[in-house]
GROMACS .gro file of C-alpha atoms in nm:
model
  229
    1UNK     CA    1   0.515  -1.786   3.742
    2UNK     CA    2   0.583  -2.094   3.528
    3UNK     CA    3   0.894  -2.310   3.559
    4UNK     CA    4   0.963  -2.607   3.331
    5UNK     CA    5   1.264  -2.833   3.377
    6UNK     CA    6   1.390  -3.157   3.223
    7UNK     CA    7   1.072  -3.212   3.024
    8UNK     CA    8   1.067  -3.519   2.798
    9UNK     CA    9   0.761  -3.611   2.594
   10UNK     CA   10   0.713  -3.909   2.363
   11UNK     CA   11   0.466  -4.012   2.096
   12UNK     CA   12   0.488  -4.390   2.124
   13UNK     CA   13   0.859  -4.462   2.075
   14UNK     CA   14   0.927  -4.122   1.918
   15UNK     CA   15   1.111  -3.882   2.151
   16UNK     CA   16   0.951  -3.547   2.056
   17UNK     CA   17   1.043  -3.307   2.341
   18UNK     CA   18   1.399  -3.352   2.465
   19UNK     CA   19   1.496  -3.232   2.812
   20UNK     CA   20   1.332  -2.891   2.766
   21UNK     CA   21   1.339  -2.626   3.037
   22UNK     CA   22   1.255  -2.256   3.071
   23UNK     CA   23   1.115  -2.003   3.318
   24UNK     CA   24   0.832  -1.759   3.251
   25UNK     CA   25   0.818  -1.465   3.492
   26UNK     CA   26   0.495  -1.307   3.615
   27UNK     CA   27   0.368  -1.066   3.350
   28UNK     CA   28   0.627  -1.179   3.095
   29UNK     CA   29   0.558  -1.295   2.738
   30UNK     CA   30   0.754  -1.572   2.564
   31UNK     CA   31   0.717  -1.675   2.201
   32UNK     CA   32   0.817  -2.029   2.111
   33UNK     CA   33   0.892  -2.036   1.740
   34UNK     CA   34   0.986  -2.306   1.495
   35UNK     CA   35   0.881  -2.484   1.181
   36UNK     CA   36   0.598  -2.738   1.169
   37UNK     CA   37   0.695  -3.068   1.324
   38UNK     CA   38   0.961  -2.926   1.555
   39UNK     CA   39   0.758  -2.986   1.874
   40UNK     CA   40   0.576  -2.660   1.951
   41UNK     CA   41   0.227  -2.805   1.986
   42UNK     CA   42   0.352  -3.117   2.167
   43UNK     CA   43   0.528  -2.898   2.421
   44UNK     CA   44   0.222  -2.683   2.489
   45UNK     CA   45  -0.013  -2.981   2.508
   46UNK     CA   46   0.219  -3.136   2.763
   47UNK     CA   47   0.221  -2.817   2.971
   48UNK     CA   48  -0.158  -2.803   2.981
   49UNK     CA   49  -0.184  -3.176   3.057
   50UNK     CA   50  -0.329  -3.304   2.728
   51UNK     CA   51  -0.017  -3.517   2.669
   52UNK     CA   52   0.172  -3.698   2.947
   53UNK     CA   53   0.538  -3.617   3.006
   54UNK     CA   54   0.775  -3.911   3.046
   55UNK     CA   55   0.985  -3.704   3.287
   56UNK     CA   56   1.043  -3.350   3.406
   57UNK     CA   57   0.870  -3.088   3.619
   58UNK     CA   58   0.609  -2.821   3.547
   59UNK     CA   59   0.564  -2.573   3.833
   60UNK     CA   60   0.292  -2.309   3.818
   61UNK     CA   61   0.309  -2.026   4.072
   62UNK     CA   62   0.517  -2.242   4.307
   63UNK     CA   63   0.297  -2.550   4.282
   64UNK     CA   64   0.419  -2.858   4.094
   65UNK     CA   65   0.150  -2.984   3.858
   66UNK     CA   66   0.286  -3.339   3.844
   67UNK     CA   67   0.012  -3.572   3.714
   68UNK     CA   68  -0.258  -3.303   3.728
   69UNK     CA   69  -0.514  -3.332   3.449
   70UNK     CA   70  -0.586  -3.047   3.211
   71UNK     CA   71  -0.896  -2.921   3.395
   72UNK     CA   72  -0.700  -2.927   3.721
   73UNK     CA   73  -0.425  -2.718   3.559
   74UNK     CA   74  -0.688  -2.468   3.447
   75UNK     CA   75  -0.815  -2.451   3.806
   76UNK     CA   76  -0.457  -2.384   3.921
   77UNK     CA   77  -0.430  -2.087   3.684
   78UNK     CA   78  -0.337  -2.202   3.334
   79UNK     CA   79  -0.550  -2.093   3.038
   80UNK     CA   80  -0.520  -2.261   2.698
   81UNK     CA   81  -0.616  -2.158   2.344
   82UNK     CA   82  -0.556  -2.465   2.126
   83UNK     CA   83  -0.436  -2.473   1.769
   84UNK     CA   84  -0.736  -2.454   1.538
   85UNK     CA   85  -0.934  -2.276   1.812
   86UNK     CA   86  -1.156  -2.581   1.890
   87UNK     CA   87  -1.464  -2.380   1.976
   88UNK     CA   88  -1.798  -2.565   2.010
   89UNK     CA   89  -1.968  -2.502   1.674
   90UNK     CA   90  -2.323  -2.584   1.782
   91UNK     CA   91  -2.316  -2.378   2.102
   92UNK     CA   92  -2.383  -2.006   2.093
   93UNK     CA   93  -2.101  -1.759   2.141
   94UNK     CA   94  -2.216  -1.692   2.498
   95UNK     CA   95  -2.245  -2.063   2.576
   96UNK     CA   96  -1.892  -2.114   2.442
   97UNK     CA   97  -1.757  -1.845   2.675
   98UNK     CA   98  -1.946  -1.992   2.970
   99UNK     CA   99  -1.773  -2.329   2.920
  100UNK     CA  100  -1.454  -2.156   3.037
  101UNK     CA  101  -1.612  -2.056   3.370
  102UNK     CA  102  -1.623  -2.396   3.537
  103UNK     CA  103  -1.403  -2.273   3.824
  104UNK     CA  104  -1.561  -1.928   3.856
  105UNK     CA  105  -1.834  -1.871   4.117
  106UNK     CA  106  -2.031  -1.611   3.918
  107UNK     CA  107  -2.141  -1.776   3.593
  108UNK     CA  108  -2.208  -1.444   3.420
  109UNK     CA  109  -1.986  -1.339   3.131
  110UNK     CA  110  -1.782  -1.044   3.265
  111UNK     CA  111  -1.851  -0.709   3.105
  112UNK     CA  112  -1.484  -0.656   3.023
  113UNK     CA  113  -1.493  -0.958   2.791
  114UNK     CA  114  -1.757  -0.800   2.572
  115UNK     CA  115  -1.590  -0.460   2.597
  116UNK     CA  116  -1.265  -0.617   2.475
  117UNK     CA  117  -1.432  -0.825   2.205
  118UNK     CA  118  -1.740  -0.626   2.098
  119UNK     CA  119  -1.805  -0.858   1.803
  120UNK     CA  120  -1.870  -1.138   2.052
  121UNK     CA  121  -2.133  -0.926   2.225
  122UNK     CA  122  -2.300  -0.850   1.893
  123UNK     CA  123  -2.298  -1.220   1.803
  124UNK     CA  124  -2.351  -1.368   2.147
  125UNK     CA  125  -2.666  -1.557   2.039
  126UNK     CA  126  -2.510  -1.687   1.715
  127UNK     CA  127  -2.373  -2.040   1.684
  128UNK     CA  128  -1.994  -2.051   1.718
  129UNK     CA  129  -1.958  -2.244   1.394
  130UNK     CA  130  -2.107  -1.952   1.201
  131UNK     CA  131  -1.827  -1.711   1.300
  132UNK     CA  132  -1.530  -1.627   1.080
  133UNK     CA  133  -1.185  -1.761   1.166
  134UNK     CA  134  -1.081  -1.435   1.331
  135UNK     CA  135  -1.403  -1.416   1.531
  136UNK     CA  136  -1.361  -1.776   1.643
  137UNK     CA  137  -1.008  -1.696   1.760
  138UNK     CA  138  -1.140  -1.406   1.966
  139UNK     CA  139  -1.399  -1.644   2.110
  140UNK     CA  140  -1.136  -1.903   2.199
  141UNK     CA  141  -0.924  -1.636   2.371
  142UNK     CA  142  -1.227  -1.504   2.560
  143UNK     CA  143  -1.317  -1.858   2.671
  144UNK     CA  144  -0.965  -1.901   2.815
  145UNK     CA  145  -0.957  -1.559   2.979
  146UNK     CA  146  -1.280  -1.595   3.180
  147UNK     CA  147  -1.103  -1.851   3.402
  148UNK     CA  148  -0.874  -1.565   3.515
  149UNK     CA  149  -0.549  -1.743   3.424
  150UNK     CA  150  -0.211  -1.663   3.573
  151UNK     CA  151  -0.053  -1.796   3.253
  152UNK     CA  152  -0.228  -1.783   2.915
  153UNK     CA  153  -0.099  -2.040   2.663
  154UNK     CA  154  -0.178  -1.993   2.293
  155UNK     CA  155  -0.093  -2.248   2.024
  156UNK     CA  156  -0.049  -2.100   1.674
  157UNK     CA  157  -0.307  -1.820   1.726
  158UNK     CA  158  -0.256  -1.662   1.381
  159UNK     CA  159  -0.324  -1.981   1.183
  160UNK     CA  160  -0.582  -1.916   0.910
  161UNK     CA  161  -0.647  -1.555   1.011
  162UNK     CA  162  -0.619  -1.250   0.784
  163UNK     CA  163  -0.333  -1.006   0.856
  164UNK     CA  164  -0.550  -0.715   0.973
  165UNK     CA  165  -0.714  -0.934   1.239
  166UNK     CA  166  -0.373  -1.069   1.345
  167UNK     CA  167  -0.261  -0.713   1.427
  168UNK     CA  168  -0.579  -0.650   1.626
  169UNK     CA  169  -0.534  -0.969   1.827
  170UNK     CA  170  -0.170  -0.881   1.902
  171UNK     CA  171  -0.265  -0.536   2.031
  172UNK     CA  172  -0.552  -0.678   2.236
  173UNK     CA  173  -0.335  -0.945   2.398
  174UNK     CA  174  -0.066  -0.692   2.489
  175UNK     CA  175  -0.322  -0.462   2.651
  176UNK     CA  176  -0.504  -0.742   2.832
  177UNK     CA  177  -0.178  -0.881   2.969
  178UNK     CA  178  -0.109  -0.545   3.132
  179UNK     CA  179  -0.466  -0.495   3.255
  180UNK     CA  180  -0.535  -0.850   3.377
  181UNK     CA  181  -0.182  -0.930   3.498
  182UNK     CA  182  -0.125  -1.268   3.335
  183UNK     CA  183   0.191  -1.407   3.177
  184UNK     CA  184   0.177  -1.515   2.813
  185UNK     CA  185   0.324  -1.819   2.639
  186UNK     CA  186   0.260  -1.843   2.266
  187UNK     CA  187   0.378  -2.078   1.992
  188UNK     CA  188   0.399  -1.907   1.656
  189UNK     CA  189   0.547  -1.906   1.307
  190UNK     CA  190   0.454  -1.547   1.212
  191UNK     CA  191   0.745  -1.333   1.330
  192UNK     CA  192   0.561  -1.001   1.300
  193UNK     CA  193   0.294  -1.121   1.545
  194UNK     CA  194   0.553  -1.261   1.785
  195UNK     CA  195   0.744  -0.931   1.776
  196UNK     CA  196   0.425  -0.751   1.882
  197UNK     CA  197   0.351  -0.966   2.185
  198UNK     CA  198   0.673  -1.130   2.309
  199UNK     CA  199   0.940  -1.007   2.549
  200UNK     CA  200   1.158  -1.313   2.486
  201UNK     CA  201   1.200  -1.569   2.210
  202UNK     CA  202   1.279  -1.941   2.222
  203UNK     CA  203   1.340  -2.129   1.896
  204UNK     CA  204   1.263  -2.500   1.901
  205UNK     CA  205   1.439  -2.735   1.661
  206UNK     CA  206   1.374  -3.112   1.671
  207UNK     CA  207   1.234  -3.095   2.022
  208UNK     CA  208   1.514  -2.884   2.173
  209UNK     CA  209   1.570  -2.512   2.215
  210UNK     CA  210   1.830  -2.407   1.960
  211UNK     CA  211   1.826  -2.030   2.012
  212UNK     CA  212   1.705  -1.789   2.280
  213UNK     CA  213   1.707  -1.410   2.302
  214UNK     CA  214   1.515  -1.116   2.449
  215UNK     CA  215   1.336  -0.900   2.194
  216UNK     CA  216   1.590  -0.616   2.206
  217UNK     CA  217   1.874  -0.858   2.120
  218UNK     CA  218   1.690  -1.065   1.862
  219UNK     CA  219   1.874  -1.170   1.548
  220UNK     CA  220   1.582  -1.171   1.303
  221UNK     CA  221   1.796  -1.317   1.024
  222UNK     CA  222   1.871  -1.617   1.245
  223UNK     CA  223   1.502  -1.653   1.329
  224UNK     CA  224   1.410  -1.651   0.960
  225UNK     CA  225   1.676  -1.915   0.895
  226UNK     CA  226   1.527  -2.148   1.156
  227UNK     CA  227   1.176  -2.093   1.019
  228UNK     CA  228   1.267  -2.156   0.656
  229UNK     CA  229   1.534  -2.429   0.662
   0.00000   0.00000   0.00000
């Protein structure tokens, strides 16, 4: 569903992502893990088109994205939940969700969104900035999902969220992935969350993948070592 090869991304003269490549199958979940500053967010921003790649290919469902802008990548089937959620604080919850429906003919929030996230239904007329961190994360996920993505990309979704809400979000994502049929790519530092949602793990270290394993072969001690060095 998503194929990345030879990806190189720079900040000015700084070479941040170094010849990265991986494949994400339809319906599969991959967690990209690593400490702060190792390149997780840069990689995901490049995939969604917020940062230009110096070289490499990103192919979504057989179509190379090339120089496609972020909104064009969303139209092709990529949904994105950015780090820090980045909801619109002065728009209502419902207006926030509707901003994700630019490429959808029916501009009505689907019923399954409110069934999945009942708190958003209860607060649909409330300003987004008045929601808690966990509620804002649910809103950001809902906003990405209404575009009916083939691949949902989440950047540090557990940041600033209490543990009980993290577990709820993990269960919800796993169920939605099965029901809605999308693949999932998530960057994360919380191993317990990643273990809940991911089929496969990629550890990024200084812009390169240093370790890879499916969940049933995961060396958790090695993961912890990469996260704490």
